[in-house]
Coordinates of C-alpha atoms in Angstrom, one line a residue:
M1 CA -1.0 30.1 16.0
P2 CA -0.4 30.8 19.8
D3 CA 2.2 28.8 21.7
H4 CA 0.4 26.5 24.1
A5 CA 3.0 23.8 24.3
S6 CA 5.2 25.1 27.1
S7 CA 2.9 23.5 29.7
R8 CA 2.5 20.2 28.0
Q9 CA 4.0 17.8 25.6
K10 CA 4.1 18.5 21.8
V11 CA 1.6 16.7 19.7
D12 CA 2.8 14.1 17.3
L13 CA 0.9 14.8 14.1
R14 CA 1.5 11.4 12.8
N15 CA -0.8 10.1 15.6
L16 CA -3.7 12.1 14.1
T17 CA -6.0 11.2 11.4
R18 CA -7.0 13.9 8.9
A19 CA -10.2 14.5 10.9
E20 CA -8.2 14.8 14.2
L21 CA -5.6 17.1 12.6
T22 CA -8.4 19.3 11.3
A23 CA -9.8 19.5 14.9
F24 CA -6.2 20.2 16.2
A25 CA -5.9 23.1 13.7
A26 CA -9.3 24.5 14.5
A27 CA -8.4 24.6 18.2
H28 CA -5.3 26.8 17.2
G29 CA -7.3 29.1 15.0
L30 CA -6.4 27.5 11.6
P31 CA -8.9 26.9 8.9
A32 CA -9.6 23.4 7.6
F33 CA -7.7 24.0 4.3
R34 CA -4.5 24.5 6.3
A35 CA -5.0 21.2 8.1
K36 CA -5.4 19.6 4.7
Q37 CA -2.1 21.1 3.6
I38 CA -0.2 20.0 6.7
F39 CA -1.6 16.5 6.5
S40 CA -0.6 15.9 3.0
W41 CA 2.9 17.2 3.8
L42 CA 3.4 14.6 6.7
Y43 CA 3.4 11.7 4.3
R44 CA 5.4 13.1 1.3
P45 CA 8.5 11.1 0.5
G46 CA 11.6 12.1 2.6
I47 CA 9.8 14.9 4.5
S48 CA 11.7 15.5 7.8
S49 CA 10.7 18.9 9.2
F50 CA 8.1 21.6 9.1
A51 CA 10.7 23.9 7.4
E52 CA 10.2 21.9 4.3
M53 CA 6.4 22.6 4.1
T54 CA 7.1 25.4 1.6
D55 CA 3.4 26.4 0.9
L56 CA 2.9 27.3 4.5
S57 CA 4.0 30.7 5.8
K58 CA 7.3 30.8 7.7
E59 CA 5.4 32.1 10.7
L60 CA 3.0 29.1 10.6
R61 CA 6.0 26.6 10.2
E62 CA 7.7 28.1 13.2
S63 CA 4.5 28.0 15.3
L64 CA 4.0 24.4 14.3
A65 CA 7.5 23.5 15.4
K66 CA 6.7 24.9 18.8
E67 CA 3.4 23.2 19.3
A68 CA 3.9 19.9 17.5
F69 CA 6.3 17.5 15.8
F70 CA 6.0 14.4 13.6
S71 CA 7.9 11.3 14.5
R72 CA 10.3 9.6 12.0
L73 CA 11.6 6.0 12.5
T74 CA 15.0 5.3 10.9
P75 CA 16.3 1.7 10.8
A76 CA 18.7 0.9 13.7
V77 CA 19.3 -2.5 12.0
K78 CA 19.0 -3.7 8.4
E79 CA 19.7 -7.2 7.3
V80 CA 19.4 -8.7 3.8
S81 CA 18.6 -12.3 3.3
N82 CA 20.1 -14.5 0.5
D83 CA 16.6 -14.6 -1.0
G84 CA 16.4 -10.7 -1.1
T85 CA 14.1 -10.3 2.0
I86 CA 15.0 -7.4 4.1
K87 CA 14.5 -7.2 7.8
Y88 CA 14.5 -3.7 9.4
G89 CA 14.9 -3.2 13.1
F90 CA 13.5 0.1 14.5
R91 CA 14.5 1.4 18.0
L92 CA 11.5 3.3 19.6
D93 CA 11.8 6.3 21.8
D94 CA 11.6 4.2 24.9
G95 CA 14.4 1.8 23.7
K96 CA 12.1 -1.0 22.7
M97 CA 12.9 -2.7 19.3
I98 CA 10.4 -3.7 16.7
E99 CA 10.9 -5.4 13.3
S100 CA 9.4 -5.1 9.8
V101 CA 10.1 -7.3 6.9
L102 CA 10.1 -6.4 3.2
I103 CA 9.4 -9.3 0.9
P104 CA 10.5 -8.4 -2.7
E105 CA 8.8 -10.3 -5.6
E106 CA 9.0 -9.9 -9.3
E107 CA 6.3 -7.3 -9.7
R108 CA 5.7 -6.0 -6.1
N109 CA 7.1 -5.3 -2.8
T110 CA 5.1 -6.5 0.3
L111 CA 5.9 -5.0 3.7
C112 CA 5.1 -7.1 6.9
I113 CA 4.6 -4.6 9.7
S114 CA 4.3 -4.9 13.5
S115 CA 1.5 -3.7 15.7
Q116 CA 2.9 -4.4 19.2
V117 CA 6.2 -4.8 21.0
G118 CA 6.1 -8.5 21.7
C119 CA 2.8 -10.3 21.9
A120 CA 0.5 -11.7 24.6
M121 CA -1.1 -14.4 22.5
A122 CA 1.6 -17.0 23.3
C123 CA 1.0 -19.2 20.2
A124 CA 3.1 -22.2 20.8
F125 CA 5.0 -22.2 17.4
C126 CA 5.8 -18.4 17.3
L127 CA 9.0 -17.0 18.6
T128 CA 7.4 -13.5 19.1
G129 CA 5.2 -15.1 21.7
T130 CA 8.3 -16.1 23.7
M131 CA 9.1 -12.4 24.1
G132 CA 5.9 -11.7 26.1
F133 CA 4.0 -8.6 25.7
S134 CA 5.5 -5.2 26.3
R135 CA 3.2 -2.6 24.9
N136 CA 0.9 -1.5 22.0
L137 CA 2.5 0.5 19.2
S138 CA 1.1 4.1 18.7
C139 CA -0.6 4.9 15.4
A140 CA 2.5 6.9 14.5
E141 CA 4.8 3.9 15.2
I142 CA 2.7 1.8 12.9
V143 CA 2.5 4.2 10.1
D144 CA 6.2 5.2 10.5
Q145 CA 7.3 1.8 9.6
V146 CA 5.7 2.2 6.2
C147 CA 7.3 5.7 5.8
A148 CA 10.7 4.6 6.7
V149 CA 10.9 1.5 4.5
S150 CA 9.4 3.5 1.6
N151 CA 12.1 6.1 2.1
D152 CA 14.8 3.3 2.2
L153 CA 13.5 1.8 -1.0
R154 CA 13.5 5.2 -2.8
E155 CA 17.0 6.0 -1.6
H156 CA 18.3 2.7 -3.1
H157 CA 16.1 2.7 -6.3
L158 CA 14.3 -0.5 -5.2
G159 CA 10.8 0.5 -6.1
V160 CA 7.9 1.2 -3.8
V161 CA 5.9 -0.6 -1.2
N162 CA 2.9 -2.1 -3.0
N163 CA 1.2 -4.3 -0.4
L164 CA 1.0 -4.1 3.4
V165 CA 0.3 -7.1 5.7
F166 CA -0.1 -6.8 9.4
M167 CA 1.7 -10.0 10.2
G168 CA 4.8 -8.7 12.1
M169 CA 5.2 -8.6 15.9
G170 CA 2.0 -8.5 17.9
E171 CA -1.8 -9.2 17.4
P172 CA -3.2 -6.3 15.4
L173 CA -6.7 -6.6 16.8
A174 CA -5.5 -6.3 20.4
N175 CA -4.3 -2.9 19.5
F176 CA -7.6 -2.0 17.9
D177 CA -8.0 1.8 18.3
N178 CA -4.5 2.5 17.0
L179 CA -4.9 -0.1 14.1
I180 CA -8.1 1.7 13.0
K181 CA -6.3 5.1 13.1
A182 CA -3.2 3.7 11.2
L183 CA -5.4 2.1 8.5
T184 CA -7.4 5.3 8.2
I185 CA -4.1 7.2 7.5
L186 CA -2.7 4.4 5.2
Q187 CA -5.8 4.5 3.1
D188 CA -6.3 8.3 3.0
E189 CA -5.7 9.8 -0.3
L190 CA -3.7 12.6 1.2
G191 CA -1.9 10.1 3.5
L192 CA -0.2 7.1 2.1
H193 CA -3.1 6.2 -0.2
F194 CA -3.1 2.3 -0.1
S195 CA -6.0 0.7 -1.8
E196 CA -8.2 -1.4 0.6
R197 CA -7.3 -4.3 -1.6
R198 CA -3.6 -4.0 -0.9
I199 CA -3.8 -4.1 2.9
T200 CA -4.2 -7.3 4.9
V201 CA -4.8 -7.6 8.6
S202 CA -3.9 -10.9 10.2
T203 CA -5.4 -12.1 13.5
C204 CA -5.1 -15.2 15.6
G205 CA -8.9 -15.0 16.2
L206 CA -10.3 -12.1 18.3
A207 CA -13.8 -12.7 17.1
P208 CA -15.6 -9.5 18.3
Q209 CA -12.8 -7.3 16.8
I210 CA -12.9 -9.2 13.5
I211 CA -16.6 -8.2 13.2
E212 CA -16.0 -4.6 14.3
L213 CA -13.1 -4.2 11.8
G214 CA -15.3 -5.3 9.0
Q215 CA -17.9 -2.7 10.1
R216 CA -15.4 0.1 10.3
L217 CA -13.1 -0.3 7.3
K218 CA -12.7 -2.4 4.2
V219 CA -9.4 -4.5 4.2
N220 CA -8.4 -8.0 3.5
L221 CA -8.5 -10.4 6.4
A222 CA -6.1 -13.3 7.3
V223 CA -7.0 -15.7 10.1
S224 CA -4.2 -17.7 11.8
L225 CA -6.1 -21.0 12.1
H226 CA -3.5 -23.7 12.4
A227 CA -5.8 -26.4 13.5
A228 CA -9.2 -27.9 12.5
D229 CA -10.4 -29.0 15.9
N230 CA -10.6 -27.2 19.2
E231 CA -8.6 -29.7 21.2
T232 CA -5.5 -29.2 18.9
R233 CA -6.0 -25.4 18.6
N234 CA -6.4 -25.0 22.3
R235 CA -2.9 -26.6 22.8
L236 CA -1.4 -24.4 20.0
M237 CA -3.2 -21.2 20.5
P238 CA -4.4 -20.2 23.9
I239 CA -6.9 -17.7 22.4
N240 CA -8.9 -20.5 21.2
R241 CA -10.2 -21.3 24.7
R242 CA -11.7 -17.7 24.7
Y243 CA -13.0 -17.7 21.1
P244 CA -13.3 -21.4 20.0
L245 CA -13.5 -22.3 16.3
E246 CA -17.3 -22.0 16.1
T247 CA -17.2 -18.5 17.4
L248 CA -14.2 -17.5 15.3
L249 CA -15.8 -18.9 12.0
D250 CA -19.1 -17.2 12.8
A251 CA -17.2 -13.9 13.0
C252 CA -15.5 -14.6 9.7
R253 CA -18.8 -15.2 8.1
E254 CA -19.9 -11.7 9.2
F255 CA -16.7 -10.0 8.1
S256 CA -17.3 -7.5 5.2
L257 CA -14.7 -8.1 2.6
P258 CA -13.6 -5.9 -0.3
R259 CA -15.3 -6.9 -3.6
R260 CA -14.2 -10.2 -5.1
K261 CA -11.9 -11.1 -2.2
R262 CA -11.7 -14.0 0.1
I263 CA -10.5 -14.5 3.7
T264 CA -7.1 -16.1 3.8
F265 CA -6.7 -18.9 6.4
E266 CA -3.1 -19.5 7.4
Y267 CA -2.3 -23.0 8.5
V268 CA 1.2 -23.8 9.9
L269 CA 2.0 -27.5 9.2
L270 CA 3.6 -29.1 12.3
K271 CA 4.9 -32.6 11.8
G272 CA 2.7 -35.3 13.7
I273 CA 0.4 -32.7 15.2
N274 CA -1.9 -31.1 12.6
D275 CA -0.7 -32.5 9.2
S276 CA -2.5 -35.7 8.7
D277 CA -5.0 -36.5 5.9
Q278 CA -7.6 -36.5 8.5
D279 CA -6.7 -33.0 9.6
A280 CA -7.0 -31.8 6.0
V281 CA -10.4 -33.4 5.6
K282 CA -11.5 -31.8 8.9
L283 CA -10.2 -28.4 7.6
A284 CA -12.1 -28.7 4.4
K285 CA -15.3 -29.4 6.3
L286 CA -14.7 -26.6 8.8
L287 CA -14.4 -23.9 6.1
H288 CA -17.3 -25.0 4.0
G289 CA -19.5 -22.1 3.0
I290 CA -16.9 -19.4 3.8
Q291 CA -15.2 -17.5 0.9
A292 CA -11.8 -18.8 1.7
K293 CA -8.3 -19.5 0.3
I294 CA -5.7 -21.4 2.3
N295 CA -2.1 -20.7 2.8
L296 CA -0.1 -23.7 4.1
L297 CA 3.1 -22.7 5.9
P298 CA 5.5 -25.6 6.5
C299 CA 6.8 -25.0 10.0
N300 CA 9.9 -22.8 10.4
E301 CA 12.0 -24.8 12.8
A302 CA 13.8 -23.2 15.7
P303 CA 16.0 -24.5 18.5
E304 CA 13.7 -22.8 21.0
L305 CA 10.5 -24.6 19.7
P306 CA 9.5 -28.3 19.9
F307 CA 8.2 -28.5 16.4
A308 CA 9.4 -30.0 13.1
K309 CA 8.5 -29.5 9.4
P310 CA 6.6 -32.2 7.7
G311 CA 8.2 -34.0 4.7
Q312 CA 7.4 -32.8 1.2
Q313 CA 5.1 -35.9 0.5
R314 CA 3.0 -35.1 3.6
I315 CA 2.7 -31.5 2.6
D316 CA 1.7 -32.4 -1.0
S317 CA -0.9 -34.9 0.3
F318 CA -2.4 -32.3 2.6
Q319 CA -2.6 -29.7 -0.1
N320 CA -4.2 -32.1 -2.7
I321 CA -6.9 -33.2 -0.3
L322 CA -8.0 -29.5 0.1
K323 CA -7.7 -28.8 -3.7
K324 CA -9.9 -31.8 -4.6
R325 CA -12.5 -30.2 -2.4
G326 CA -12.5 -27.0 -4.3
Y327 CA -10.2 -24.7 -2.3
T328 CA -7.5 -22.5 -3.6
V329 CA -4.4 -23.7 -1.7
L330 CA -0.9 -22.2 -1.7
V331 CA 2.2 -23.6 0.0
R332 CA 3.9 -20.5 1.1
A333 CA 7.7 -20.7 0.6
S334 CA 9.7 -19.6 3.6
R335 CA 11.4 -16.2 3.0
G336 CA 14.2 -14.7 5.1
A337 CA 14.8 -17.6 7.3
D338 CA 18.5 -17.1 7.3
I339 CA 18.1 -13.6 9.0
S340 CA 15.2 -14.8 11.3
A341 CA 12.7 -12.9 9.3
A342 CA 10.4 -15.8 8.3
C343 CA 6.8 -16.3 9.6
G344 CA 6.9 -16.8 13.4
Q345 CA 10.6 -15.9 13.8
L346 CA 10.4 -12.1 14.7
A347 CA 11.7 -11.8 18.2
A348 CA 13.7 -8.5 18.3
K349 CA 16.1 -9.9 20.8
S350 CA 17.4 -6.5 21.8
S351 CA 14.0 -5.1 22.7
A352 CA 14.1 -5.8 26.4

């Protein structure tokens, strides 16, 4: 394998899908089976260098080290909540910080991962939006969050990551190309081999990308809805002015789901704003005809935000109205609020 890297930057192999790695190998005179070997090594637990790829010749390993590298995130910060939720802070090569959150449950571990540094969507109730937008994460930076947390769990005998949710910092569909590459690696049987049924991509409502995502890959979809009329949603979520509810829900109807799955609609309950019985009735009518389940999220209050959590009676009434109309409705318990790891609280204050 000739040394071409002296005049350019080395290639991060974790930025490459298996097909792209095969092309990279071919360009360096390596057969496809070598690319397959290298790709499988990249995602083995605890792998940290080409020297550990023991079924490759020493010469090839040394050549790879000259031409390429594979990035590895390690937690700069790790906080554990009273409820067992773990927040990881990762410092990127440019000094920016991102956060991932592990939510342990009785029979599974769910990892919430970030797709951007900050977020441009500026949803009124979300602290991440107050950061502003810095940049998209690379494919490697997305995938590395999963590898790093998986390694940490293994080292501490805490099981494995079972489910992935793209609900951390950023709007995943605004980083579409890198999202698709990361999902391809996450689902690849030689990569991290997650079932399509165990990956959920959340969006605040980029309608064209919702349709394209469903055409490209099979994953679960969660839509941050948070209002049942355009006037309220315009105030809470600026993206609604670009893709109003009618356009968004048409895209949801076109989205190709994994078998026997439904779209999850997330609805944060804000006292006096979107939590009335009338709002619940409007929501039920709005989602009519869509394979839907609804997650209600009582507002996570923060001093920086002008919103309050409704009382339990109001939450129960809202839920019951939807249930009576045939919807599966869960009130999602807040996890990790004491370490600012709950929904809408990720702000990575040291990212600037």
